[in-house]
Each structure stands twice: as C-alpha cells, then as structure tokens.
C-alpha cells in the first residue's frame, strides 16, 4: 500500500516532466545533493532548441554527444525555402492516386511534409545507410545555408565533383553518419500521430548509436522493441570469425501509451492446438492448467473426479478458482477430466473466446518474413531477370511492420525509399485485407554507376528504379488479386526544387513604383508549381483532389471541392473574381500582379465581402 505524500506537488518535477514531453533530448541525469542520480534539464540543450543560432556552454553531465551535434540540431530546426514541383509525366494516375513519390534530399522534404502531415502519419519505416564505409553520400559542410545544402546534397558539387562517401579512412567515421541521421529522425518525429510508430532497420555498425539517438529524440520510455531479423540462411565461410546472419529493426512509439499493436495472425500450428474431442457446441478448445501458485487458502480444496478419485493440487500450488467458482465451471462444461474421467482437471480454453492474434516476438525468422537472398531474387524476377538493386528488404518483412501498427486508412512513410519495397508492401497488404493505406516514398536521386546493369538499361538514378518497381509490382498485385478492383497502384511524383519565387533585391536608386508590382515568379515555373507551393504553405494534403476549370476565360484551380481556389493568370477581371467569390472557397490564392487594373483591385475586397467574406485571401 502506498503512503500518502503529505506534501503538495513538486512543481519543479512537474515542469521537468512537461519539458521532457516536448523535448525528450533535453532530459539528462545529474547527481543531487545526496550524491544520487536524478532527472534534470539540460539547459544548454533547451536553449539550443529555442535558438536559431548555435548555443555554446558545455557542462559535465551524462549525455550522448559527438562533434557537430549542435549543428545537427540547428539543421533540423532550420526552415527551408524550397518547394515540391509536380511531375505529371512521370506519375501514374496523377489525378486520382493518394500515393506520393518524392525525389530530393529527404531532410528538406521532411521539413516540407511537416507543414502538411504534422501528426498524421501512423507508421514510418526506413532502411537508412548502415555506415559500412561506402554506402551513403553525405555533405559535411554544416556551415552552408539550407538552400545551398539541399542543392549540394544530391550527388555533385558546383564543379560537378561527386560528393565523397564515408570511408573508414575518414577521421569522422561515426560523426558524419550521426550528423546525417539525427536531424532526419528529429523532423520525422513531428510527422507521427500520437499513436504512431517508427521502424528503423540497422546492422551492428551503428545500432548502438541509433538506439541512443532514438532514446534522445523519441524518449527511452517510448522504446517498443529491438527486433532481430534473420536475414541470411547460410553461413559465409570466408568470414574470419563469425558470419553475420541478422540485422536489427528498432521500433519506437511517438507516445507508447497510445500505440496499439494489432498482433500477428495465428499460425496453422497454433490453430492446430485447438481440438474438440467432446464435441462441445462452442467449438474447438485446448486444455490449460487448472492450478496456480503460490497457495491461496480458499483455493485449496479436494476435487472429486467423475471416476470417483479425489485429487489435490501439487505441492506449493492451489486451484485456479475458488470452490464455488470451480463448481460453476464444471456445470458449464468448462473443465476437462480426460476422456476416461480420471485425469487431473484442466480448464477448457475455447478458440472462439481467446484473442484471435498472437503477440509478436522479437526474433523474426527468415521462414516467416523472408531473407535477403530471397528478396534480391524476387526483385530480379520482377525486372525480368535483371539485377538492378543491391540488398533490397523482403516485402514480407516490411509488410509485417505495417500490419502490426497501422490501420486500413493509415499513411505510411519511407524517406529512405531505395527500391521502394515499402510501397510494394503497402499495395500488397491493401490487396490482401482490403485496406486503403497510402504511401509516401522519399528518395534522393542518386546516380547509378555508369558500369552497372541498371545504368546500361536506362535507369540513370535510383528514383527511376523505384518508380518502375512500383509500377511493375502494382500490375502484378492486381493480376494476382482481381477482387481488389479499387486498389490504388498509382503515385503522384513530386520533385524537390528551390523556391518558385525570385530573389529580387533593389537598391534605392533602382527601386520604383513599377518594381513594386514586378513579376516575382521564376520563368520556368508553371501554374501547377505555384499551386503545390500554395498547398504546402496552407497545410493541404499533397495527394488532394485537383481540378482545372475555366471562369471568364481564366484558368482556375480547385483543390478538394473548392476548399482552395487559385488563379495565377494575368489580367484577371471582376467577372472572374465574382464567380470565384460566389463559390465561397475556404482559401483563395492569386499572384500579386494578376488583377487586370486598378479598378479591379479597388473592388476586389468589396466583392469578397459581399459574396464570401470568410474566405481567406492570399497572394504570391
């Protein structure tokens, strides 16, 4: 029994708890006046979270750190001026699909997605670079502006030189990997819903650091499991010591109290344990121990079997139920005494009354979820016996992750998409259970090696392989599941680029009344580019329904049934403005130079006040 506290709430402890919920990475440990560890706030870290600049002030404490960590935090918090441009010609079913395929540096893309998908993503799965010495392209110049960083983080610098890989000869072997992964995981957390989870594949090279990062970003209390996946089924005898046959999958919740595990379907082996030897009308059952320990006196009594033999529980144990409850169970035919009526009583557990799923274990065997060789072979078959991608993950492996923690309407994100196995898994699971899960794949368009089979086949970068894989997998799944007539196998392609807006600066001598209304849109940008930037700014789903209409000779874009109306044409007159106002959109967007003349500009507000005063009006 707990003792009364006999004092009011310690508000310092409460405030520390609240700050910890907002910023788990600001929690640390220190020794109190009695020399015992206690939870405390790392004020330097908290100051960094609330500052746009690097904050100095190291202090001895228990913490996980590395060179450039403050820069990594700053990079995660820094805003971006970049945008996403739609690419209809590379999309599949652009106007109707709910899926997205985004090309570009995933850190900048995640920041843009944060505007639209804050707290809306049920599950994230990523298979990031394992830091084996040559498996990721990075940029370690954290002094650049975010704009320079995103455009340099593709593959080449301004001179066209390929960015270096993280080889062991590099003195910052772990640091560069940590600087790469930390800000991405930090931004990704904001996308997760309150009941959302993240799965991250990793091997021995960085699993320790990855867990430290996740403990800091997501909070130790939100750790769910460290799964061991048996990725290989045979040893590599050329290995000097051990042949590694496993990888890890870390799983964290956004808020563990809200996360719900759906469980795994019961195996045929588990279902075979249920029999019905007495033809009970309640169906198959299996026997369970009718005793429990330690001894409780009112559950210690003799039981007379149908055969007449009297039995007691074994030493140190008692019956599971009180005598009266046990008699009720017998009367309800829920106790089994054996076919001869002379066996020690057992409780009948009916298959129809127990949980229909199994709790997953933390060791996933290749016989259950596939192995690396099988995944590579299946992908090779999908591409008609061409080997374009190294080390893909099995579809069954990722499908299990999705099935465990998503619902049928969930949004699933993979921001290290690679060969797009996650998209394949989402479509496969939807076909099997009738779900309408939506995927968002993000991948840096890293160039394929000119000597590779993929390059020779015409795939100039990884994104081209990923998109083709989704296209082929979708067609195959539809063929195998003709009943899934509404299965969404399309994807809307978006590409990361610099802002649609020109950087226009004028000296006082150059400034005039005309420059005030100068066109500030880049020449190569389309109206649909401007529409998507508006959708990002307004937090509208990037898979939202888009319709193109014409009003008084001007093109008007409608998003989600007039939730947003936009017109980017020149010389827009009062007729067009009036019809738009009559539609009563929630938002209306136009260019600042769109209005035909001063009279239209003067009457603009009056028209909206008359027909739709609550419409939020914005200009580019």
Coordinates of C-alpha atoms in Angstrom, one line a residue:
X1 CA 0.0 0.0 0.0
X2 CA 1.4 3.4 -1.0
X3 CA 2.0 6.1 1.7
X4 CA 0.4 9.5 1.4
X5 CA 2.8 12.0 0.1
X6 CA 1.8 14.5 2.8
X7 CA 3.0 17.5 0.7
X8 CA 1.9 19.4 -2.3
X9 CA 3.1 18.6 -5.8
X10 CA 6.7 19.5 -6.5
X11 CA 6.2 21.8 -9.5
X12 CA 9.8 21.6 -10.5
X13 CA 9.4 17.9 -11.1
X14 CA 6.2 18.6 -12.9
X15 CA 7.8 21.2 -15.1
X16 CA 10.7 18.9 -15.9
X17 CA 8.2 16.3 -16.9
X18 CA 6.4 18.7 -19.2
X19 CA 9.6 19.9 -20.9
X20 CA 10.6 16.3 -21.3
X21 CA 7.4 15.5 -23.1
X22 CA 8.1 18.4 -25.6
X23 CA 11.9 17.9 -25.8
X24 CA 13.0 14.4 -24.7
X25 CA 16.5 15.2 -25.8
X26 CA 16.7 17.9 -23.1
X27 CA 16.4 15.4 -20.3
X28 CA 19.6 14.4 -18.7
X29 CA 20.9 13.0 -15.4
X30 CA 23.0 14.5 -12.7
X31 CA 23.9 13.8 -9.1
X32 CA 21.8 15.6 -6.4
X33 CA 23.0 17.0 -3.1
X34 CA 22.8 13.4 -1.7
X35 CA 25.0 12.1 -4.4
X36 CA 22.2 10.2 -6.1
X37 CA 21.2 10.4 -9.7
X38 CA 18.2 12.5 -10.6
X39 CA 16.4 13.6 -13.8
X40 CA 17.3 17.2 -14.8
X41 CA 17.0 19.6 -17.7
X42 CA 20.0 20.2 -19.9
X43 CA 19.5 23.9 -20.2
X44 CA 22.2 24.3 -22.9
X45 CA 20.3 21.8 -25.0
X46 CA 17.0 23.5 -24.2
X47 CA 18.5 26.9 -25.2
X48 CA 19.6 25.3 -28.5
X49 CA 16.1 24.1 -29.2
X50 CA 14.8 27.6 -28.7
X51 CA 17.5 29.3 -30.7
X52 CA 18.1 29.8 -34.4
X53 CA 21.9 30.0 -33.8
X54 CA 24.4 27.7 -32.2
X55 CA 24.4 28.0 -28.5
X56 CA 27.7 27.4 -26.6
X57 CA 28.0 26.2 -23.0
X58 CA 29.1 22.6 -22.4
X59 CA 28.8 21.2 -18.9
X60 CA 29.8 17.8 -17.4
X61 CA 26.8 15.5 -17.4
X62 CA 25.6 12.1 -18.6
X63 CA 24.7 12.6 -22.2
X64 CA 25.1 11.2 -25.7
X65 CA 27.1 13.6 -27.9
X66 CA 29.5 13.8 -30.8
X67 CA 31.3 16.6 -32.7
X68 CA 28.9 18.8 -34.6
X69 CA 25.8 17.6 -32.7
X70 CA 24.7 21.2 -32.1
X71 CA 24.9 21.8 -35.8
X72 CA 22.8 18.8 -36.5
X73 CA 20.1 20.1 -34.1
X74 CA 20.3 23.5 -35.7
X75 CA 19.9 21.9 -39.1
X76 CA 16.8 20.0 -38.0
X77 CA 15.2 23.2 -36.7
X78 CA 16.3 25.5 -39.6
X79 CA 13.5 26.5 -42.0
X80 CA 13.6 25.7 -45.7
X81 CA 12.5 27.9 -48.6
X82 CA 12.4 25.0 -51.1
X83 CA 9.3 23.6 -52.6
X84 CA 7.9 20.5 -54.3
X85 CA 7.1 20.6 -58.0
X86 CA 4.6 18.1 -59.5
X87 CA 5.8 15.9 -62.4
X88 CA 2.7 14.6 -64.2
X89 CA 4.6 12.9 -67.0
X90 CA 6.4 10.6 -64.5
X91 CA 3.3 10.0 -62.4
X92 CA 0.8 7.1 -62.6
X93 CA -2.8 8.1 -62.3
X94 CA -1.8 11.6 -61.1
X95 CA -5.4 12.9 -60.6
X96 CA -6.8 10.0 -58.6
X97 CA -4.0 8.4 -56.6
X98 CA -3.4 9.1 -52.9
X99 CA 0.2 7.9 -53.0
X100 CA 3.2 10.1 -53.4
X101 CA 6.7 9.5 -54.7
X102 CA 9.0 12.5 -53.9
X103 CA 12.5 13.0 -55.3
X104 CA 15.0 15.0 -53.4
X105 CA 17.1 15.3 -50.2
X106 CA 14.9 13.7 -47.5
X107 CA 15.7 16.3 -44.8
X108 CA 14.3 19.2 -46.8
X109 CA 11.4 17.0 -48.0
X110 CA 10.6 16.1 -44.4
X111 CA 10.5 19.7 -43.4
X112 CA 8.1 20.4 -46.2
X113 CA 5.9 17.4 -45.4
X114 CA 5.8 18.6 -41.8
X115 CA 3.7 21.5 -43.0
X116 CA 1.0 19.2 -44.4
X117 CA 1.3 15.9 -42.4
X118 CA 2.0 17.1 -38.9
X119 CA 0.8 14.4 -36.6
X120 CA -0.9 12.5 -39.4
X121 CA 1.4 9.6 -40.2
X122 CA 0.6 6.3 -38.5
X123 CA 3.8 4.5 -39.4
X124 CA 7.3 5.2 -40.6
X125 CA 9.6 2.5 -41.9
X126 CA 13.2 3.4 -43.0
X127 CA 16.2 1.4 -44.1
X128 CA 18.9 4.1 -43.8
X129 CA 22.6 3.7 -44.8
X130 CA 24.3 1.3 -42.5
X131 CA 27.6 3.2 -42.5
X132 CA 29.6 0.2 -43.8
X133 CA 32.2 2.6 -45.3
X134 CA 30.8 3.2 -48.8
X135 CA 27.0 3.1 -48.6
X136 CA 26.0 6.7 -48.3
X137 CA 26.7 10.1 -49.9
X138 CA 26.9 12.9 -47.4
X139 CA 27.7 16.5 -47.2
X140 CA 29.6 17.6 -44.0
X141 CA 29.6 21.3 -44.6
X142 CA 27.0 22.3 -42.0
X143 CA 28.0 25.9 -42.3
X144 CA 26.1 26.2 -45.6
X145 CA 22.7 27.8 -45.7
X146 CA 19.8 25.3 -46.0
X147 CA 19.3 26.3 -49.6
X148 CA 22.9 25.5 -50.5
X149 CA 22.8 22.3 -48.5
X150 CA 19.8 20.8 -50.3
X151 CA 21.1 21.5 -53.7
X152 CA 24.5 20.2 -52.9
X153 CA 23.3 17.1 -51.1
X154 CA 22.3 15.3 -54.2
X155 CA 25.4 14.0 -55.8
X156 CA 27.8 16.7 -57.0
X157 CA 29.3 20.0 -56.0
X158 CA 29.2 23.1 -58.1
X159 CA 32.2 21.8 -60.2
X160 CA 30.4 18.6 -60.9
X161 CA 32.5 16.5 -58.5
X162 CA 30.8 13.6 -56.8
X163 CA 30.3 14.0 -53.1
X164 CA 32.5 11.6 -51.1
X165 CA 31.3 8.5 -49.3
X166 CA 32.0 7.9 -45.7
X167 CA 35.0 5.6 -45.8
X168 CA 36.8 4.3 -42.7
X169 CA 39.9 6.4 -43.6
X170 CA 37.7 9.5 -42.8
X171 CA 38.5 10.7 -39.3
X172 CA 34.9 11.5 -38.6
X173 CA 33.5 8.0 -39.4
X174 CA 30.7 7.9 -36.9
X175 CA 30.3 11.7 -36.7
X176 CA 29.3 12.1 -40.3
X177 CA 26.7 9.3 -40.0
X178 CA 25.3 10.8 -36.9
X179 CA 25.1 14.2 -38.4
X180 CA 23.3 12.7 -41.4
X181 CA 20.7 10.6 -39.5
X182 CA 20.0 12.8 -36.4
X183 CA 18.2 15.8 -38.0
X184 CA 16.1 13.5 -40.2
X185 CA 14.8 11.4 -37.3
X186 CA 14.2 14.6 -35.3
X187 CA 12.0 16.1 -38.1
X188 CA 10.3 12.8 -38.8
X189 CA 9.0 12.6 -35.2
X190 CA 6.8 15.6 -35.9
X191 CA 5.0 13.7 -38.6
X192 CA 4.0 10.8 -36.4
X193 CA 0.5 10.7 -35.0
X194 CA 0.0 10.3 -31.2
X195 CA -0.4 6.5 -31.7
X196 CA 2.2 6.3 -34.5
X197 CA 5.4 4.2 -34.5
X198 CA 8.7 4.2 -36.4
X199 CA 10.6 1.1 -37.5
X200 CA 14.3 1.5 -38.4
X201 CA 16.5 -1.2 -39.9
X202 CA 20.1 -1.3 -38.9
X203 CA 23.1 -3.6 -38.5
X204 CA 25.9 -3.8 -35.9
X205 CA 27.8 -0.9 -37.3
X206 CA 25.6 1.8 -35.8
X207 CA 22.8 0.1 -33.8
X208 CA 24.3 1.4 -30.5
X209 CA 24.4 5.0 -31.8
X210 CA 21.0 4.6 -33.4
X211 CA 19.4 3.5 -30.2
X212 CA 21.0 6.4 -28.3
X213 CA 19.6 8.8 -30.9
X214 CA 16.1 7.3 -30.7
X215 CA 16.2 7.3 -26.9
X216 CA 17.0 11.0 -27.1
X217 CA 14.6 12.1 -29.8
X218 CA 11.6 9.8 -29.0
X219 CA 12.3 9.1 -25.4
X220 CA 13.5 6.0 -23.6
X221 CA 10.0 5.3 -22.3
X222 CA 8.7 5.1 -25.9
X223 CA 11.0 2.2 -26.9
X224 CA 8.9 -0.7 -28.0
X225 CA 11.4 -3.4 -29.2
X226 CA 14.7 -4.2 -30.8
X227 CA 13.8 -6.9 -33.3
X228 CA 16.4 -9.4 -34.6
X229 CA 15.7 -10.3 -38.2
X230 CA 17.3 -13.5 -39.5
X231 CA 18.4 -12.1 -42.9
X232 CA 20.6 -15.0 -44.0
X233 CA 20.0 -18.7 -44.1
X234 CA 23.5 -20.0 -44.7
X235 CA 27.0 -19.0 -43.4
X236 CA 29.7 -17.2 -45.4
X237 CA 32.7 -19.4 -44.8
X238 CA 35.1 -16.8 -45.9
X239 CA 34.4 -14.8 -42.8
X240 CA 37.3 -14.8 -40.3
X241 CA 35.3 -15.0 -37.1
X242 CA 31.5 -15.0 -37.4
X243 CA 29.2 -15.0 -40.3
X244 CA 26.6 -12.4 -39.5
X245 CA 23.1 -13.7 -40.2
X246 CA 21.0 -11.0 -38.7
X247 CA 20.0 -7.3 -38.8
X248 CA 18.1 -5.3 -36.3
X249 CA 14.8 -3.3 -36.5
X250 CA 14.4 -0.7 -33.8
X251 CA 10.8 0.2 -33.0
X252 CA 9.7 3.4 -31.1
X253 CA 6.4 4.9 -30.4
X254 CA 5.5 8.6 -30.6
X255 CA 3.6 8.0 -27.3
X256 CA 3.8 4.4 -26.1
X257 CA 0.6 4.6 -24.1
X258 CA -1.3 5.4 -27.3
X259 CA 0.4 2.9 -29.6
X260 CA -1.7 -0.3 -30.3
X261 CA -0.2 -3.5 -31.6
X262 CA -2.5 -5.4 -33.9
X263 CA -0.7 -8.6 -33.3
X264 CA 0.1 -11.4 -35.8
X265 CA -2.4 -13.8 -37.3
X266 CA -2.3 -17.1 -35.6
X267 CA -0.3 -19.7 -37.4
X268 CA -1.6 -23.0 -38.6
X269 CA 0.5 -24.7 -35.9
X270 CA -1.2 -22.6 -33.2
X271 CA -4.7 -23.3 -34.5
X272 CA -3.9 -27.0 -34.6
X273 CA -3.6 -27.0 -30.8
X274 CA -7.4 -26.5 -30.6
X275 CA -9.4 -29.7 -30.7
X276 CA -12.9 -30.7 -29.8
X277 CA -12.8 -34.3 -28.5
X278 CA -16.1 -33.9 -26.6
X279 CA -18.0 -32.2 -29.5
X280 CA -18.6 -29.1 -27.4
X281 CA -21.0 -26.8 -29.3
X282 CA -18.8 -23.8 -28.5
X283 CA -16.2 -25.3 -30.9
X284 CA -12.5 -26.3 -30.7
X285 CA -10.6 -25.8 -27.4
X286 CA -7.3 -26.6 -25.8
X287 CA -6.6 -27.5 -22.2
X288 CA -4.9 -25.2 -19.7
X289 CA -3.5 -25.8 -16.2
X290 CA -6.2 -25.6 -13.5
X291 CA -3.7 -24.8 -10.8
X292 CA -1.6 -21.8 -9.9
X293 CA 1.0 -20.8 -7.3
X294 CA 1.7 -19.7 -4.6
X295 CA -1.0 -21.2 -2.4
X296 CA -4.1 -19.2 -1.5
X297 CA -6.0 -20.9 1.3
X298 CA -9.6 -20.5 -0.1
X299 CA -8.5 -22.2 -3.3
X300 CA -7.0 -25.2 -1.6
X301 CA -9.7 -28.0 -1.5
X302 CA -10.2 -31.6 -2.7
X303 CA -11.8 -32.3 -6.1
X304 CA -13.7 -35.5 -6.8
X305 CA -13.2 -36.7 -10.4
X306 CA -16.0 -38.3 -12.3
X307 CA -14.3 -41.6 -11.8
X308 CA -14.6 -41.1 -8.0
X309 CA -10.9 -40.4 -7.4
X310 CA -10.1 -37.5 -5.1
X311 CA -7.2 -35.2 -6.1
X312 CA -5.4 -32.1 -4.7
X313 CA -3.2 -29.6 -6.3
X314 CA 0.5 -30.5 -6.4
X315 CA 2.7 -29.2 -3.6
X316 CA 3.1 -25.4 -3.4
X317 CA 0.1 -24.8 -5.7
X318 CA -3.7 -24.3 -5.4
X319 CA -6.6 -24.4 -7.8
X320 CA -7.1 -21.5 -10.2
X321 CA -10.6 -20.8 -8.9
X322 CA -12.4 -20.8 -5.6
X323 CA -14.5 -23.9 -4.8
X324 CA -17.8 -22.3 -5.8
X325 CA -16.5 -20.8 -9.0
X326 CA -14.9 -24.2 -9.9
X327 CA -18.2 -25.9 -9.5
X328 CA -19.8 -23.4 -11.8
X329 CA -17.1 -24.1 -14.4
X330 CA -17.8 -27.8 -14.1
X331 CA -21.5 -27.2 -14.5
X332 CA -20.8 -25.2 -17.6
X333 CA -18.7 -28.0 -19.1
X334 CA -15.5 -25.8 -19.0
X335 CA -13.4 -28.3 -17.0
X336 CA -11.9 -31.4 -18.7
X337 CA -11.3 -34.6 -16.7
X338 CA -9.9 -36.6 -19.6
X339 CA -11.8 -39.0 -21.9
X340 CA -11.9 -41.5 -19.1
X341 CA -13.0 -39.0 -16.4
X342 CA -10.0 -39.9 -14.3
X343 CA -7.5 -37.2 -15.2
X344 CA -6.4 -34.2 -13.2
X345 CA -8.8 -31.4 -14.1
X346 CA -7.8 -28.9 -16.8
X347 CA -9.6 -25.7 -18.0
X348 CA -11.0 -25.6 -21.5
X349 CA -9.9 -22.5 -23.4
X350 CA -12.1 -22.0 -26.5
X351 CA -10.6 -20.7 -29.7
X352 CA -13.7 -18.5 -30.2
X353 CA -13.2 -16.8 -26.8
X354 CA -9.5 -16.0 -26.9
X355 CA -7.6 -13.3 -28.7
X356 CA -7.5 -14.0 -32.4
X357 CA -4.0 -12.8 -32.9
X358 CA -0.6 -13.5 -31.4
X359 CA 1.8 -11.1 -29.7
X360 CA 4.9 -10.8 -31.9
X361 CA 8.2 -12.0 -30.6
X362 CA 11.5 -10.1 -31.1
X363 CA 13.2 -12.7 -33.2
X364 CA 11.8 -12.8 -36.8
X365 CA 13.0 -15.9 -38.7
X366 CA 13.5 -15.9 -42.4
X367 CA 10.9 -18.6 -42.7
X368 CA 8.4 -16.1 -41.5
X369 CA 9.4 -12.8 -43.2
X370 CA 11.9 -13.8 -45.9
X371 CA 15.7 -13.3 -46.2
X372 CA 18.0 -11.0 -48.2
X373 CA 18.8 -13.5 -50.9
X374 CA 15.1 -14.2 -51.5
X375 CA 14.3 -10.5 -51.6
X376 CA 17.0 -9.9 -54.2
X377 CA 15.8 -12.9 -56.3
X378 CA 12.2 -11.7 -56.2
X379 CA 13.1 -8.2 -57.3
X380 CA 15.2 -9.6 -60.1
X381 CA 12.2 -11.6 -61.3
X382 CA 10.1 -8.5 -61.2
X383 CA 12.5 -6.8 -63.5
X384 CA 12.5 -9.8 -65.9
X385 CA 15.7 -11.4 -64.6
X386 CA 17.7 -8.1 -64.4
X387 CA 19.6 -7.4 -61.3
X388 CA 19.3 -3.6 -60.7
X389 CA 19.4 -3.2 -56.9
X390 CA 21.6 -4.5 -54.1
X391 CA 20.3 -5.7 -50.8
X392 CA 16.6 -4.9 -51.0
X393 CA 14.4 -5.8 -48.0
X394 CA 11.8 -8.6 -48.3
X395 CA 8.3 -7.4 -48.9
X396 CA 7.0 -9.8 -46.2
X397 CA 9.4 -8.2 -43.6
X398 CA 8.1 -4.6 -44.2
X399 CA 4.5 -5.9 -44.6
X400 CA 4.7 -7.3 -41.1
X401 CA 5.8 -4.0 -39.7
X402 CA 2.9 -2.2 -41.4
X403 CA 0.4 -4.8 -40.4
X404 CA 1.4 -4.7 -36.7
X405 CA 0.9 -0.9 -36.2
X406 CA -1.3 0.5 -39.0
X407 CA -5.0 0.7 -39.6
X408 CA -6.5 0.3 -43.1
X409 CA -6.6 4.0 -43.7
X410 CA -3.1 4.9 -42.4
X411 CA -0.4 6.9 -44.1
X412 CA 2.9 5.1 -44.3
X413 CA 6.2 7.0 -45.0
X414 CA 9.6 5.7 -46.0
X415 CA 12.1 8.5 -46.5
X416 CA 15.0 6.2 -47.5
X417 CA 12.9 4.6 -50.1
X418 CA 15.6 2.9 -52.1
X419 CA 14.0 0.3 -54.4
X420 CA 10.5 1.2 -53.0
X421 CA 10.0 -2.1 -51.1
X422 CA 7.7 -0.2 -48.6
X423 CA 5.4 0.9 -51.4
X424 CA 5.3 -2.6 -52.7
X425 CA 4.4 -3.9 -49.2
X426 CA 1.7 -1.3 -48.7
X427 CA 0.0 -2.3 -52.0
X428 CA 0.3 -6.0 -51.2
X429 CA -1.2 -5.6 -47.8
X430 CA -4.0 -3.5 -49.1
X431 CA -4.8 -6.1 -51.7
X432 CA -4.9 -8.8 -49.1
X433 CA -7.0 -7.1 -46.4
X434 CA -9.0 -4.6 -48.4
X435 CA -7.1 -1.6 -46.9
X436 CA -6.7 1.9 -48.3
X437 CA -3.3 2.7 -46.8
X438 CA -1.4 5.4 -48.5
X439 CA 2.3 5.6 -49.0
X440 CA 4.8 8.4 -49.3
X441 CA 8.2 7.4 -50.7
X442 CA 11.1 9.9 -50.5
X443 CA 14.4 9.2 -52.3
X444 CA 17.5 11.2 -53.2
X445 CA 18.0 10.8 -57.0
X446 CA 21.5 9.4 -56.5
X447 CA 23.1 8.5 -59.9
X448 CA 23.6 4.8 -60.7
X449 CA 27.1 3.7 -61.5
X450 CA 27.8 4.0 -65.2
X451 CA 29.2 0.5 -65.2
X452 CA 26.1 -1.0 -63.6
X453 CA 23.4 -3.1 -65.3
X454 CA 20.8 -0.6 -64.2
X455 CA 22.6 2.3 -65.9
X456 CA 23.0 0.3 -69.1
X457 CA 19.3 -0.5 -69.0
X458 CA 18.5 3.3 -69.0
X459 CA 18.0 3.8 -65.2
X460 CA 20.1 6.9 -64.6
X461 CA 19.3 7.2 -60.9
X462 CA 17.8 5.2 -58.0
X463 CA 14.4 7.0 -58.3
X464 CA 13.9 5.7 -61.8
X465 CA 14.3 2.1 -60.5
X466 CA 12.0 2.8 -57.5
X467 CA 9.2 4.2 -59.7
X468 CA 9.5 1.3 -62.2
X469 CA 9.4 -1.2 -59.3
X470 CA 6.1 0.3 -58.0
X471 CA 4.6 0.3 -61.5
X472 CA 5.6 -3.4 -62.1
X473 CA 4.6 -4.5 -58.6
X474 CA 1.2 -2.8 -58.8
X475 CA 0.4 -4.5 -62.1
X476 CA 1.5 -7.9 -60.7
X477 CA -0.6 -7.5 -57.5
X478 CA -3.7 -6.5 -59.5
X479 CA -3.3 -9.7 -61.6
X480 CA -2.9 -11.8 -58.5
X481 CA -5.8 -10.2 -56.7
X482 CA -8.6 -9.5 -59.3
X483 CA -11.0 -9.0 -56.4
X484 CA -9.1 -5.8 -55.4
X485 CA -10.7 -3.7 -58.1
X486 CA -10.2 -0.3 -56.2
X487 CA -6.6 -1.0 -55.3
X488 CA -4.6 2.2 -55.7
X489 CA -1.4 1.3 -57.5
X490 CA -0.7 4.9 -58.8
X491 CA 1.6 7.5 -57.4
X492 CA 1.9 11.3 -57.8
X493 CA 5.6 12.3 -58.5
X494 CA 6.9 15.5 -56.8
X495 CA 10.4 16.8 -57.1
X496 CA 12.3 19.0 -54.6
X497 CA 13.5 22.3 -56.0
X498 CA 14.3 25.8 -55.0
X499 CA 11.5 28.2 -54.3
X500 CA 9.2 29.3 -57.1
X501 CA 9.9 32.9 -56.1
X502 CA 12.7 35.0 -57.5
X503 CA 15.1 36.6 -55.0
X504 CA 14.6 40.2 -56.0
X505 CA 16.6 42.9 -54.4
X506 CA 16.7 46.6 -55.4
X507 CA 19.0 49.4 -54.4
X508 CA 17.2 52.7 -53.6
X509 CA 18.3 54.0 -56.9
X510 CA 16.7 51.1 -58.8
X511 CA 13.5 51.0 -56.8
X512 CA 10.4 52.5 -58.4
X513 CA 6.6 52.2 -58.4
X514 CA 6.9 49.7 -61.2
X515 CA 9.3 47.4 -59.3
X516 CA 6.7 47.1 -56.6
X517 CA 4.5 45.1 -58.9
X518 CA 7.2 43.3 -60.8
X519 CA 6.8 39.6 -61.6
X520 CA 8.4 37.7 -58.7
X521 CA 7.9 34.2 -60.2
X522 CA 10.7 32.3 -61.8
X523 CA 10.3 32.0 -65.5
X524 CA 10.5 28.2 -65.7
X525 CA 7.7 27.7 -63.1
X526 CA 4.2 26.6 -64.1
X527 CA 0.8 27.4 -62.6
X528 CA 0.7 23.9 -61.1
X529 CA 4.1 24.5 -59.5
X530 CA 2.6 27.6 -57.8
X531 CA -0.5 25.6 -56.8
X532 CA 1.6 22.9 -55.0
X533 CA 3.7 25.5 -53.2
X534 CA 0.4 27.1 -52.0
X535 CA -0.8 23.7 -50.8
X536 CA 2.4 23.3 -48.8
X537 CA 2.0 26.7 -47.3
X538 CA -1.6 26.1 -46.4
X539 CA -1.1 22.6 -45.0
X540 CA -3.2 20.9 -47.6
X541 CA -2.6 17.2 -48.4
X542 CA -0.3 16.9 -51.4
X543 CA -2.4 14.0 -52.6
X544 CA -5.6 16.2 -52.5
X545 CA -8.0 16.1 -55.5
X546 CA -7.2 18.8 -58.0
X547 CA -9.5 20.0 -60.8
X548 CA -8.7 22.6 -63.5
X549 CA -11.6 24.8 -64.7
X550 CA -12.1 28.0 -66.6
X551 CA -14.0 31.1 -65.4
X552 CA -14.5 34.0 -67.8
X553 CA -11.5 32.8 -69.9
X554 CA -9.2 32.4 -66.9
X555 CA -7.8 29.1 -65.6
X556 CA -8.9 28.4 -62.0
X557 CA -7.6 25.5 -59.9
X558 CA -9.9 23.8 -57.4
X559 CA -8.5 21.7 -54.6
X560 CA -10.7 19.4 -52.6
X561 CA -14.0 20.6 -54.0
X562 CA -13.3 24.4 -53.7
X563 CA -11.6 24.2 -50.3
X564 CA -8.9 26.1 -52.2
X565 CA -9.4 28.1 -55.4
X566 CA -6.4 29.6 -57.1
X567 CA -5.9 31.7 -60.2
X568 CA -2.5 32.6 -61.5
X569 CA -3.4 34.1 -64.8
X570 CA -2.7 37.7 -65.8
X571 CA -5.4 40.4 -66.4
X572 CA -8.0 38.8 -64.1
X573 CA -11.2 40.9 -64.3
X574 CA -14.1 41.4 -62.0
X575 CA -16.2 38.7 -63.6
X576 CA -13.7 36.0 -62.7
X577 CA -13.2 37.4 -59.2
X578 CA -17.0 37.5 -58.7
X579 CA -17.5 33.9 -59.8
X580 CA -14.7 32.7 -57.5
X581 CA -16.2 34.6 -54.6
X582 CA -19.6 33.1 -55.3
X583 CA -18.1 29.6 -54.9
X584 CA -17.2 30.6 -51.3
X585 CA -13.9 28.8 -51.0
X586 CA -12.1 28.5 -47.7
X587 CA -8.9 29.8 -49.3
X588 CA -8.3 31.9 -52.5
X589 CA -4.8 32.3 -53.9
X590 CA -3.6 34.6 -56.7
X591 CA -0.5 36.3 -57.9
X592 CA 0.0 39.9 -56.7
X593 CA 0.2 41.0 -60.3
X594 CA -2.8 39.1 -61.6
X595 CA -5.5 41.8 -61.4
X596 CA -6.3 43.5 -64.7
X597 CA -6.3 47.1 -63.5
X598 CA -6.7 49.4 -60.5
X599 CA -10.5 49.3 -60.7
X600 CA -10.5 45.5 -60.2
X601 CA -8.0 45.9 -57.4
X602 CA -10.2 48.6 -55.7
X603 CA -13.3 46.3 -56.0
X604 CA -11.6 43.1 -55.0
X605 CA -12.3 43.3 -51.3
X606 CA -15.8 44.6 -51.8
X607 CA -16.7 41.6 -54.0
X608 CA -15.5 39.1 -51.4
X609 CA -17.1 41.0 -48.6
X610 CA -20.4 40.7 -50.4
X611 CA -20.3 37.1 -51.6
X612 CA -17.8 35.3 -49.3
X613 CA -16.4 37.5 -46.5
X614 CA -15.0 34.5 -44.6
X615 CA -12.8 33.3 -47.5
X616 CA -9.1 33.7 -46.6
X617 CA -7.4 35.5 -49.4
X618 CA -3.7 35.2 -50.1
X619 CA -1.3 36.5 -52.8
X620 CA 2.0 35.2 -54.1

